[in-house]
Tab-separated table of C-alpha atoms in Angstrom:
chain	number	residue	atom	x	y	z
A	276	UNK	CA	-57.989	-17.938	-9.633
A	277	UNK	CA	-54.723	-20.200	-10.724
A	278	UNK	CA	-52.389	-20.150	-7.476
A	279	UNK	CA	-48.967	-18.726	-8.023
A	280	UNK	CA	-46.149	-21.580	-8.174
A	281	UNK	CA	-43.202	-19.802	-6.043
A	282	UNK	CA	-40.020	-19.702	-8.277
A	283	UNK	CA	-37.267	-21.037	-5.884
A	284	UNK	CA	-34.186	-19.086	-6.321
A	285	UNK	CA	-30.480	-21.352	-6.650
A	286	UNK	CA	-27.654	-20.556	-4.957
A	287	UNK	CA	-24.282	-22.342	-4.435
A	288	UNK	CA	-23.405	-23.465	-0.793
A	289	UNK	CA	-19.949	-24.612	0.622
A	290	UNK	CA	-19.766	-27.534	2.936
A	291	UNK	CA	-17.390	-29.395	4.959
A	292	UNK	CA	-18.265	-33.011	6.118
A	293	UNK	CA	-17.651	-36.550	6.881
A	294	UNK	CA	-18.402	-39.692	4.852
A	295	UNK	CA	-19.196	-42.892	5.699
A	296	UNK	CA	-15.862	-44.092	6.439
A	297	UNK	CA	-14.792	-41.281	8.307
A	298	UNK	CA	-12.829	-39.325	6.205
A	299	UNK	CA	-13.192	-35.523	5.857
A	300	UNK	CA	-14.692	-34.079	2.490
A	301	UNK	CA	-15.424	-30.543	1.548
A	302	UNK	CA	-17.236	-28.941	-1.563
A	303	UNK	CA	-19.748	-26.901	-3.246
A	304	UNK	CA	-23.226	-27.745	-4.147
A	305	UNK	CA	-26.022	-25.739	-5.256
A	306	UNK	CA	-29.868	-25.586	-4.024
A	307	UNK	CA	-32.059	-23.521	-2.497
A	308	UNK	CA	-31.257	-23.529	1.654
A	309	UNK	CA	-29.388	-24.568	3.659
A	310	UNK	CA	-31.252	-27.585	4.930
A	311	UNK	CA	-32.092	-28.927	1.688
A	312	UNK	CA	-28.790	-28.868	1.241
A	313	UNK	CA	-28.046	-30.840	4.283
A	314	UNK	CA	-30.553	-33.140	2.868
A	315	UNK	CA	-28.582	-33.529	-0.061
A	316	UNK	CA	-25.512	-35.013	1.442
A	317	UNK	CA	-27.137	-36.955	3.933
A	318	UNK	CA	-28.352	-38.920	0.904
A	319	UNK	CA	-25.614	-39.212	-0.511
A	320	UNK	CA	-23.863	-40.623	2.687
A	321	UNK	CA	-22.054	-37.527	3.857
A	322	UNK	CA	-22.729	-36.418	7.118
A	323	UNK	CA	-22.255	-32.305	7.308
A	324	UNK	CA	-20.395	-30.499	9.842
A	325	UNK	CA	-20.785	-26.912	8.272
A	326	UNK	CA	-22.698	-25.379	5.542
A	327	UNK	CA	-22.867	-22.032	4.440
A	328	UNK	CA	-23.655	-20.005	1.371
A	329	UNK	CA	-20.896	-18.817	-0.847
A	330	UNK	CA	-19.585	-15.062	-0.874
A	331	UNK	CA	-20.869	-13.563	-3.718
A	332	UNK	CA	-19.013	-12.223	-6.341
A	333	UNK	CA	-18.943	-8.486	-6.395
A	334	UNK	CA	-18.581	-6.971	-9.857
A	335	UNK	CA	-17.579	-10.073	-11.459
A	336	UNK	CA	-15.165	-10.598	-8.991
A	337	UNK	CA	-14.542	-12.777	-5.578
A	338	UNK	CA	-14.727	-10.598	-3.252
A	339	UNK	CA	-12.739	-13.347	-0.806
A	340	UNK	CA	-9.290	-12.794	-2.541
A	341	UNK	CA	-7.989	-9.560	-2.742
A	342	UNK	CA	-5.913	-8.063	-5.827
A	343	UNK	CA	-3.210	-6.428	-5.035
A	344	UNK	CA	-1.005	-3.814	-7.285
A	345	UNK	CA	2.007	-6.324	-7.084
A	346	UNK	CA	-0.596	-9.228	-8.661
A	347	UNK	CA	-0.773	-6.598	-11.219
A	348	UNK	CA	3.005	-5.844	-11.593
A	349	UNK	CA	3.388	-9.582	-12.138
A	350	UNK	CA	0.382	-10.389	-14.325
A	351	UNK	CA	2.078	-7.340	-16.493
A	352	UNK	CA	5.412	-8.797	-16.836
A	353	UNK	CA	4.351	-12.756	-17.305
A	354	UNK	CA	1.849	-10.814	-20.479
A	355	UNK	CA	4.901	-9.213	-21.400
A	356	UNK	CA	7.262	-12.757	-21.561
A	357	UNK	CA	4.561	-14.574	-23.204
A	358	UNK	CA	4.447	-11.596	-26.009
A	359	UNK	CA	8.527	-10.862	-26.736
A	360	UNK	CA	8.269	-14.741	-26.848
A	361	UNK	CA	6.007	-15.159	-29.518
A	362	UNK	CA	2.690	-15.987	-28.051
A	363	UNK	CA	-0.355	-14.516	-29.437
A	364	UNK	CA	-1.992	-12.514	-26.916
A	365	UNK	CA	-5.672	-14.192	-26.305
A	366	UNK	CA	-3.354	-17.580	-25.589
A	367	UNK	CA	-1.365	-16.012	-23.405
A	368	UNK	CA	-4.270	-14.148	-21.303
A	369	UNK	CA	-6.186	-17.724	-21.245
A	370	UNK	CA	-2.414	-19.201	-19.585
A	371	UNK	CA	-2.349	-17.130	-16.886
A	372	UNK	CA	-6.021	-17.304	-16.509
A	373	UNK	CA	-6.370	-21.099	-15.949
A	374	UNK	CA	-2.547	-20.728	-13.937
A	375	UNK	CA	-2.698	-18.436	-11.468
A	376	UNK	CA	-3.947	-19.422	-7.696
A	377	UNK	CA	-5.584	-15.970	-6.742
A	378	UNK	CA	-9.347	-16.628	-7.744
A	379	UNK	CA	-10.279	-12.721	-8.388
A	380	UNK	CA	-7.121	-12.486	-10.543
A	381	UNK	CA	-7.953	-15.780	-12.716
A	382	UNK	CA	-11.615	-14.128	-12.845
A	383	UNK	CA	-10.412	-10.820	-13.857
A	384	UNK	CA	-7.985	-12.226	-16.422
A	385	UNK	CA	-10.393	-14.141	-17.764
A	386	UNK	CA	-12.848	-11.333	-18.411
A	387	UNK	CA	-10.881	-9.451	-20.206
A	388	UNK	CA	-9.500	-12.288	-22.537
A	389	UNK	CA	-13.572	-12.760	-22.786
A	390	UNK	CA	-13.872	-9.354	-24.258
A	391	UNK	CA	-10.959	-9.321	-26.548
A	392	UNK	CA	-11.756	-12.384	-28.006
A	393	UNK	CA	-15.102	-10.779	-28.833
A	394	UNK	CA	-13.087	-8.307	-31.046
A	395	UNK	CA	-12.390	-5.307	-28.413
A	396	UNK	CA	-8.949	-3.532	-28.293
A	397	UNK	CA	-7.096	-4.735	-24.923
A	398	UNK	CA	-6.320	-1.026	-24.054
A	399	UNK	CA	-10.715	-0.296	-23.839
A	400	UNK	CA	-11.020	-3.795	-21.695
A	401	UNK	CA	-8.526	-2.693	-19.299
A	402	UNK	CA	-10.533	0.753	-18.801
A	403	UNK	CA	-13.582	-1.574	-17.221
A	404	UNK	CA	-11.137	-2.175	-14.827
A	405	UNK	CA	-10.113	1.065	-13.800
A	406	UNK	CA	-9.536	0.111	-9.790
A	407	UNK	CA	-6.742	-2.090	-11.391
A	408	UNK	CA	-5.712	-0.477	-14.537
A	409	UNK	CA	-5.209	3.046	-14.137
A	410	UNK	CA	-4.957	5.866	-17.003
A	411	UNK	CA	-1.656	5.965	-17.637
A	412	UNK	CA	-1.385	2.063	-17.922
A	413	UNK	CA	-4.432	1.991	-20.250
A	414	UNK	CA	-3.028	5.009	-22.715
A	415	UNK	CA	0.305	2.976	-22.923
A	416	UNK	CA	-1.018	-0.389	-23.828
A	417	UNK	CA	-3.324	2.273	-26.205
A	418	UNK	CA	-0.047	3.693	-27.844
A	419	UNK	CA	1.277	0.020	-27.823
A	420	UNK	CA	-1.169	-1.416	-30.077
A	421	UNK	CA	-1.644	1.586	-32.406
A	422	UNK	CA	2.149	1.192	-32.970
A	423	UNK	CA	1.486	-2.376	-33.541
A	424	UNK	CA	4.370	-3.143	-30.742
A	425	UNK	CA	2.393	-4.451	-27.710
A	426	UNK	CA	4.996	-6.663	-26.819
A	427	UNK	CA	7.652	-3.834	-26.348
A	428	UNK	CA	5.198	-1.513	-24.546
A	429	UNK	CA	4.570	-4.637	-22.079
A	430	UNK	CA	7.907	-4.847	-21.525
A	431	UNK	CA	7.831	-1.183	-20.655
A	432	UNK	CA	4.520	-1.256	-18.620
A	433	UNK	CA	6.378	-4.404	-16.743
A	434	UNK	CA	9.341	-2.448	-15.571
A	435	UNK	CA	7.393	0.519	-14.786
A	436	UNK	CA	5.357	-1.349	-12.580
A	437	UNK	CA	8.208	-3.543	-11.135
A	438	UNK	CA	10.195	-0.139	-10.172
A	439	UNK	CA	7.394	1.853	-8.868
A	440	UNK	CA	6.015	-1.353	-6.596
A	441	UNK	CA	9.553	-1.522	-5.510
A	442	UNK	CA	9.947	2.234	-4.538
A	443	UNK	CA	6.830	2.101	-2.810
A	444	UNK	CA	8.176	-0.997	-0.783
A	445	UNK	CA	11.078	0.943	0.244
A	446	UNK	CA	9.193	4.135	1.378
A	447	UNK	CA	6.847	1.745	3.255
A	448	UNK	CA	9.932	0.282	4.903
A	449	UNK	CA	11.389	3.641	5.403
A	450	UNK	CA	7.952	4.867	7.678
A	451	UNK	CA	6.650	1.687	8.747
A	452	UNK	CA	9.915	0.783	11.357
A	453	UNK	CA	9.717	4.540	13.658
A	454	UNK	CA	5.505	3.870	13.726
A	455	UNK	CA	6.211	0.244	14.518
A	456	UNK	CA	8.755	1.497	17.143
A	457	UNK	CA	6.556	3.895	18.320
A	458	UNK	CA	3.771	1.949	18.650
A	459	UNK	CA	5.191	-1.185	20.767
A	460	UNK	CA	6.766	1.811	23.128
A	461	UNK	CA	3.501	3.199	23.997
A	462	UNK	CA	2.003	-0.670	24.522
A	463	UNK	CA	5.005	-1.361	26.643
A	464	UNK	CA	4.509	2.141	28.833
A	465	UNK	CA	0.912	1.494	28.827
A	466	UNK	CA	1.079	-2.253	30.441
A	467	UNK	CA	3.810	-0.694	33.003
A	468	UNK	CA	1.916	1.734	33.951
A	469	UNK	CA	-1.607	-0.308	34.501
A	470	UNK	CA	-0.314	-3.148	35.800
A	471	UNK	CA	3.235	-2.985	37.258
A	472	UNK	CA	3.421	0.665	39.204
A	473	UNK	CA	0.432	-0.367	41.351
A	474	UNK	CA	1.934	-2.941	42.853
A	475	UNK	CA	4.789	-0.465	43.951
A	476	UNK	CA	2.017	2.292	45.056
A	477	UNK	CA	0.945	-0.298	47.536
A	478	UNK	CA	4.421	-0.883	48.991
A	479	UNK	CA	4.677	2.953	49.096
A	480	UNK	CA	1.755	3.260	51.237
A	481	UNK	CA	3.198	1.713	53.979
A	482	UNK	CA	6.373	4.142	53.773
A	483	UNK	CA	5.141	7.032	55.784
A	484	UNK	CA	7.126	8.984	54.017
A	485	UNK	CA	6.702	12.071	51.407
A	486	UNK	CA	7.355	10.616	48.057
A	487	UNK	CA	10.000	12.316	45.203
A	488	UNK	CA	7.417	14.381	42.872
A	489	UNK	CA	9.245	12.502	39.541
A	490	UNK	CA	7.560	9.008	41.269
A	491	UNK	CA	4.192	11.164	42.569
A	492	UNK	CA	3.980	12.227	38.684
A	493	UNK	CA	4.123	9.058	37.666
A	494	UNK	CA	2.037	7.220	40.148
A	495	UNK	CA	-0.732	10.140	39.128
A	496	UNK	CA	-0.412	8.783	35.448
A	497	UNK	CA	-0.656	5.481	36.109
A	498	UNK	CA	-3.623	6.196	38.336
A	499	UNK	CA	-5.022	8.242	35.398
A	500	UNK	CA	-4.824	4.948	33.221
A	501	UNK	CA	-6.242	2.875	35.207
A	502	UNK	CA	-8.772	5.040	35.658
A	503	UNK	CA	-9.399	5.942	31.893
A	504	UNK	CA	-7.261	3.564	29.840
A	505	UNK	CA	-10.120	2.938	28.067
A	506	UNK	CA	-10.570	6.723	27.398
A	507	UNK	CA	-6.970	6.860	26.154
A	508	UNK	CA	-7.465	4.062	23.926
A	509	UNK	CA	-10.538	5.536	22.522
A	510	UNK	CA	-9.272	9.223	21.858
A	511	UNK	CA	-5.852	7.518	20.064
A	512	UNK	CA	-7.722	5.355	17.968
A	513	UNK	CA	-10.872	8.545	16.898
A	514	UNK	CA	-7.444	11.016	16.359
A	515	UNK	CA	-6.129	8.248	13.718
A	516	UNK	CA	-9.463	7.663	12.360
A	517	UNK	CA	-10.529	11.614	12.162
A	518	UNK	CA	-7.526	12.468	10.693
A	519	UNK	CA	-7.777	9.389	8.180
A	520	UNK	CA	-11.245	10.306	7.030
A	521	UNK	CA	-10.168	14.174	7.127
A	522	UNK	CA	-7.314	13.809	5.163
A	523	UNK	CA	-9.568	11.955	2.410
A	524	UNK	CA	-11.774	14.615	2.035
A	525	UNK	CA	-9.541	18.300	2.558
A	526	UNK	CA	-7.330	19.163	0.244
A	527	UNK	CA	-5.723	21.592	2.330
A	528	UNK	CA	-4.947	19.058	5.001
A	529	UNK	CA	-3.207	16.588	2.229
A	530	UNK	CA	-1.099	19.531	0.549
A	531	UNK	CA	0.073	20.608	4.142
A	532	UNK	CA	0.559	16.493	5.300
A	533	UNK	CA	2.919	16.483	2.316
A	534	UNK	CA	5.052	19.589	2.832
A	535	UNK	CA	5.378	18.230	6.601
A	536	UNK	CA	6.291	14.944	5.461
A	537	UNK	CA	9.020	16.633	2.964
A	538	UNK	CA	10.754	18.639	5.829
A	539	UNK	CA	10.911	16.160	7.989
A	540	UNK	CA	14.586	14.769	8.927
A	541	UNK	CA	16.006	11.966	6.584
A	542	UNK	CA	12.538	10.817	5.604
A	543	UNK	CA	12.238	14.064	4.175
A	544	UNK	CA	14.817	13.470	1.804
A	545	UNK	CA	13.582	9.730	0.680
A	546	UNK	CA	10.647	10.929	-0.181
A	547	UNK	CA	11.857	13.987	-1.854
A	548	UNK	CA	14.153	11.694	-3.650
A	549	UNK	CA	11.120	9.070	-4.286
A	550	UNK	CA	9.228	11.754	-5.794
A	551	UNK	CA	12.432	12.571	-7.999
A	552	UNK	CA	12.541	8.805	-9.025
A	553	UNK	CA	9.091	8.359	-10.240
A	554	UNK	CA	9.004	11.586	-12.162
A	555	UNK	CA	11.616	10.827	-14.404
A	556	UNK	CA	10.256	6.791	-14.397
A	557	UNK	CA	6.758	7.664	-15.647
A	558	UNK	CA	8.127	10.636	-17.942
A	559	UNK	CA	10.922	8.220	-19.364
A	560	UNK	CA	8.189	5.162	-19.925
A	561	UNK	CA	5.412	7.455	-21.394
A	562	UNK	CA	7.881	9.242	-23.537
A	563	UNK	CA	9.895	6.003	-25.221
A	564	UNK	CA	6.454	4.410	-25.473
A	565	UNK	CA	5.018	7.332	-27.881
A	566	UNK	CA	2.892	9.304	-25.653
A	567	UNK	CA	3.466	13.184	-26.523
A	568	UNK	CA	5.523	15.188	-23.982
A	569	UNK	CA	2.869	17.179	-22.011
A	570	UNK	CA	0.215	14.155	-21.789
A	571	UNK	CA	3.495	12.256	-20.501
A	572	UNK	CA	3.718	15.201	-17.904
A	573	UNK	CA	0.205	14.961	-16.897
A	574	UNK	CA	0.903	11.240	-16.273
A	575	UNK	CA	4.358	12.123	-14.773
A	576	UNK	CA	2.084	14.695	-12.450
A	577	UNK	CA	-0.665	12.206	-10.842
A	578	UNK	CA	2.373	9.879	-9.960
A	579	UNK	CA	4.040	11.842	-7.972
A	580	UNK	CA	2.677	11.230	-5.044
A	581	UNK	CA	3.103	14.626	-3.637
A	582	UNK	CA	1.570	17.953	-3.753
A	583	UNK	CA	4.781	19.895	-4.320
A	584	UNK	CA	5.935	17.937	-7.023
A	585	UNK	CA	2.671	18.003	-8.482
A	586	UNK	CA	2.195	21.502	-9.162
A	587	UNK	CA	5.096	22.090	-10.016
A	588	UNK	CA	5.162	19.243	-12.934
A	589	UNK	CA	1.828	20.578	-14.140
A	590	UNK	CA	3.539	24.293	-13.927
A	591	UNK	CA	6.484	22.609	-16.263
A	592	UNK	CA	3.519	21.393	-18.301
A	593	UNK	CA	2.452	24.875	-19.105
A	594	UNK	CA	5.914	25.997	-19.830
A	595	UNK	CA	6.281	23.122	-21.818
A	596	UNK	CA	2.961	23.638	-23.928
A	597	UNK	CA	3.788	27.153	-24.163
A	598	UNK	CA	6.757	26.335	-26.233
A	599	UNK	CA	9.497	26.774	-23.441
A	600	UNK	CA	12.657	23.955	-22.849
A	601	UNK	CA	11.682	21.051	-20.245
A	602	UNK	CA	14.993	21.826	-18.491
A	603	UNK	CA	13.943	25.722	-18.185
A	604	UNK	CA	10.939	24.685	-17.057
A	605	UNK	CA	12.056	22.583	-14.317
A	606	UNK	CA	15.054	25.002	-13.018
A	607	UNK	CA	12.135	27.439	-12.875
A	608	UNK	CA	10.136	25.169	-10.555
A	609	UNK	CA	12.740	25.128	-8.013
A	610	UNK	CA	11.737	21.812	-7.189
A	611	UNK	CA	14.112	19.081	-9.078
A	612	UNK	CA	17.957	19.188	-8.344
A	613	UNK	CA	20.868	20.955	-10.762
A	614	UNK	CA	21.914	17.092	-11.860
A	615	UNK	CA	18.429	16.143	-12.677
A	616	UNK	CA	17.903	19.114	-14.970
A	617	UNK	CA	21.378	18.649	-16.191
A	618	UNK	CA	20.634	15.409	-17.643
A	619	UNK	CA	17.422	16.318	-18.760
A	620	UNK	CA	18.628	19.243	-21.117
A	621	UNK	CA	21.363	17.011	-22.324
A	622	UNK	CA	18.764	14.668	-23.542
A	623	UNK	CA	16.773	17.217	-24.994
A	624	UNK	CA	19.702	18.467	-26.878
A	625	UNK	CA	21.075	14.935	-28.035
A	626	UNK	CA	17.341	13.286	-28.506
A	627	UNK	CA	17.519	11.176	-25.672
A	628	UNK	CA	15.370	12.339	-23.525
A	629	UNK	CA	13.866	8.885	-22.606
A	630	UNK	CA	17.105	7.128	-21.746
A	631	UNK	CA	18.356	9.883	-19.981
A	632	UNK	CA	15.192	9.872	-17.631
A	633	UNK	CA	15.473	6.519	-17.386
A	634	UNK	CA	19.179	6.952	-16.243
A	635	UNK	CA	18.245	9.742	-12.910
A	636	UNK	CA	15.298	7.005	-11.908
A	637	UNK	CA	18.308	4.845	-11.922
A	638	UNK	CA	20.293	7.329	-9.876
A	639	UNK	CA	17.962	7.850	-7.745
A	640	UNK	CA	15.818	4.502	-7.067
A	641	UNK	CA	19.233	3.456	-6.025
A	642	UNK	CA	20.304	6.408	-3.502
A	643	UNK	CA	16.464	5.936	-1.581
A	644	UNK	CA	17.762	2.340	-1.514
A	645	UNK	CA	20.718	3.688	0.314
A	646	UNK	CA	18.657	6.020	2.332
A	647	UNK	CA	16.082	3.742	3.512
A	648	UNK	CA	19.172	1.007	4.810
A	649	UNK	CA	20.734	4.070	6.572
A	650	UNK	CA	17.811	5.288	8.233
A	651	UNK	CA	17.482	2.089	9.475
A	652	UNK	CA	21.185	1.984	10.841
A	653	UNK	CA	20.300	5.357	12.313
A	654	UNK	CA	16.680	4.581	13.952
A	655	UNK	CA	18.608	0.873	15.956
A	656	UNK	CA	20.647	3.479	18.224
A	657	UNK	CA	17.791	5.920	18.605
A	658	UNK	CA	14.898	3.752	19.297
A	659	UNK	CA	17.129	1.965	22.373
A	660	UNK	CA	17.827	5.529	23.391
A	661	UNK	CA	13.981	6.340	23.204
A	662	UNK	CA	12.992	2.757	24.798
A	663	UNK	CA	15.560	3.181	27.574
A	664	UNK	CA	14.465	6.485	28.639
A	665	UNK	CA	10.516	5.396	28.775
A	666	UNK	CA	11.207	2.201	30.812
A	667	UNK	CA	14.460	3.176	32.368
A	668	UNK	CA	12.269	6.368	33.871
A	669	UNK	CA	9.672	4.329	34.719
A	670	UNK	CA	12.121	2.293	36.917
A	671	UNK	CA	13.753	4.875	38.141
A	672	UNK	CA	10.641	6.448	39.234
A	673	UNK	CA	9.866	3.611	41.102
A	674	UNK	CA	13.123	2.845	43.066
A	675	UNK	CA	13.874	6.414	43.768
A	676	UNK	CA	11.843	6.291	47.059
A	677	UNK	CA	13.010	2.612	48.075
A	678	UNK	CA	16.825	4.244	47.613
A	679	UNK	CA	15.956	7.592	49.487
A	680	UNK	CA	14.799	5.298	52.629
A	681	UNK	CA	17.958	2.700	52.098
A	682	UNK	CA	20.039	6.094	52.701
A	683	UNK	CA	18.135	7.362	55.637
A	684	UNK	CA	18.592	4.418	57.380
């Protein structure tokens, strides 16, 4: 019986080392372990520090670089300059392939440019892709090069992308400065509490004296925390996790997170506003780009990024298919302001439709702008109100008994 040669398996390994004049040298090198390829650079005069294998690529992609939607906003509008310019398309896809410094993105790119070269319509490569490419992307690149104008529905896909990252960047900013707020106040309280009103229970302890209950309340809390900080910290962080995972998987609990969110005080209206905005964006890009009116609202629907404005955009869809006026459709929904539907049936009546959508995402990109810098104007006062009554009570807790004895003395 012939003994089985073992097949040794390849693999690339990055290293970091020191040659033989001291200086510091880092690479990649294939071969099958570690040590062997320790053994490697020895021989060849470099002594390594650190060797380890190299992540492997997950779907054809890095998995150490992360693409993001604005790498795709950009990627869209540099495609989109190369094209009005005059570049053909594989060239330009093989520029920013070999140019850009994100390793996934320069992988990605490069895939696809693979593919079209080997004859397949740009719009069915992107679908691979669909964590990066969505739907309504893909159909407009579709409509762009059945129209045989892929430059001008680049140009279209670029702005759409440029607006809606830049919307999103503003509701982001809008919610992100109260939790931020939020979150530092309850650290701050927290370290008070566990490490600071101790050292005032022990002075207390020599008073003799009945404490105020406002300073016994607080001196039970703190007591509490010391206790069970750990407790504390654990329920906080399993409530944001539960209601994370929960709000992934029940609908119920997403359609009533988003009718919260909309009554809520000034963030309320930005994203009521927001939702406004990238209605009319996606229905004013699908539309000028081709795509017929209800598979533009069915595109308009999944962007709005909110339950209420979702069904009611696929109700206006119905209307719509059943033969009905978009503006009827829309007063009926009871959703989208008078000006917004104003505009909207004065495009349908003069044939604009497109450019008059594209003038309320204008209107209204611009007044969440406004929004968002007010709210932040607003928050400044009410966030030193809310820190001054957390620490100031805190202090005041504290000094009420040391004042109480001052005055019976």
């Amino acid at each position: 019986m012939k003994k089985q040669t073992k097949i040794e398996t390849l693999e690339t390994f990055q290293w970091v080392g020191v040659s033989a004049r001291g200086k510091r040298l880092e690479g990649e090198t294939t071969g099958s372990s570690i040590a062997l390829v320790k053994a490697q650079l020895r021989k060849q005069g470099i002594t390594p520090s650190k060797v380890k294998r190299k992540p492997k690529a997950l779907f054809g992609l890095s998995s150490t670089q992360k693409i993001t939607p604005k790498d795709i906003s950009v990627t869209t509008r540099q495609i989109a300059t190369m094209l009005m310019a005059g570049v053909p398309l594989i060239q330009a896809l093989d520029m920013i392939s070999s140019g850009v410094k994100n390793k996934s993105l320069s992988k990605l790119i490069a895939n696809i440019a693979d593919e079209v070269k080997a004859g397949q319509p740009l719009s069915r490569s992107l679908r691979a892709y669909p964590r990066y490419f969505d739907d309504l992307y893909c159909d407009l690149i579709q409509s762009g090069e059945q129209s045989g104008a892929l430059d001008k529905i680049f140009d279209r896909v670029a702005l759409y992308k440029e607006k809606a990252e830049a919307l999103k960047s503003k509701i982001k900013k809008a919610l992100f400065y109260p939790i931020a707020v939020v979150t530092v106040a309850l650290i701050v309280t927290s370290i008070l509490l566990i490490f600071v009103v101790p050292q005032f229970q022990d002075i207390f302890n020599g008073f003799g004296a009945e404490l105020p209950a406002f300073t016994l309340m607080v001196i039970a809390i703190s007591e509490f925390m010391q206790e069970y900080w750990w407790l504390a910290a654990i329920l906080i962080a399993g409530g944001v996790y539960t209601y994370k995972e929960t709000l992934l998987r029940s609908k119920g609990l997403r359609n009533f997170n988003d009718r919260l969110l909309l009554q809520l005080p000034v963030v309320g209206a930005i994203l009521n506003k927001a939702a406004v905005a990238r209605y009319a964006r996606t229905l004013s890009t699908t539309f000028a780009a081709g795509v017929p009116l209800v598979d533009a609202l069915d595109s308009a629907a999944g962007a709005s990024g909110n339950v209420i404005f979702r069904d009611a955009i696929l109700d206006i869809k119905h209307e719509v298919s059943s033969g009905n006026q978009m503006n009827w459709a829309m007063r009926n929904s009871k959703v989208f302001p008078d000006m917004v539907i104003q505009m909207v049936a004065i495009g349908e009546e003069s044939g604009a439709l497109d450019s008059m959508l594209a003038k309320v995402a204008n209107i209204y990109e611009q007044e969440v702008d406004d929004l968002v810098d007010g709210l932040s104007s607003l928050l400044e006062p009410l966030i030193m109100a809310v820190l001054g009554i957390l620490v100031g009570g805190l202090i005041i807790a504290m000094y009420l008994p040391i004042f109480q004895l001052g005055a019976v003395v």
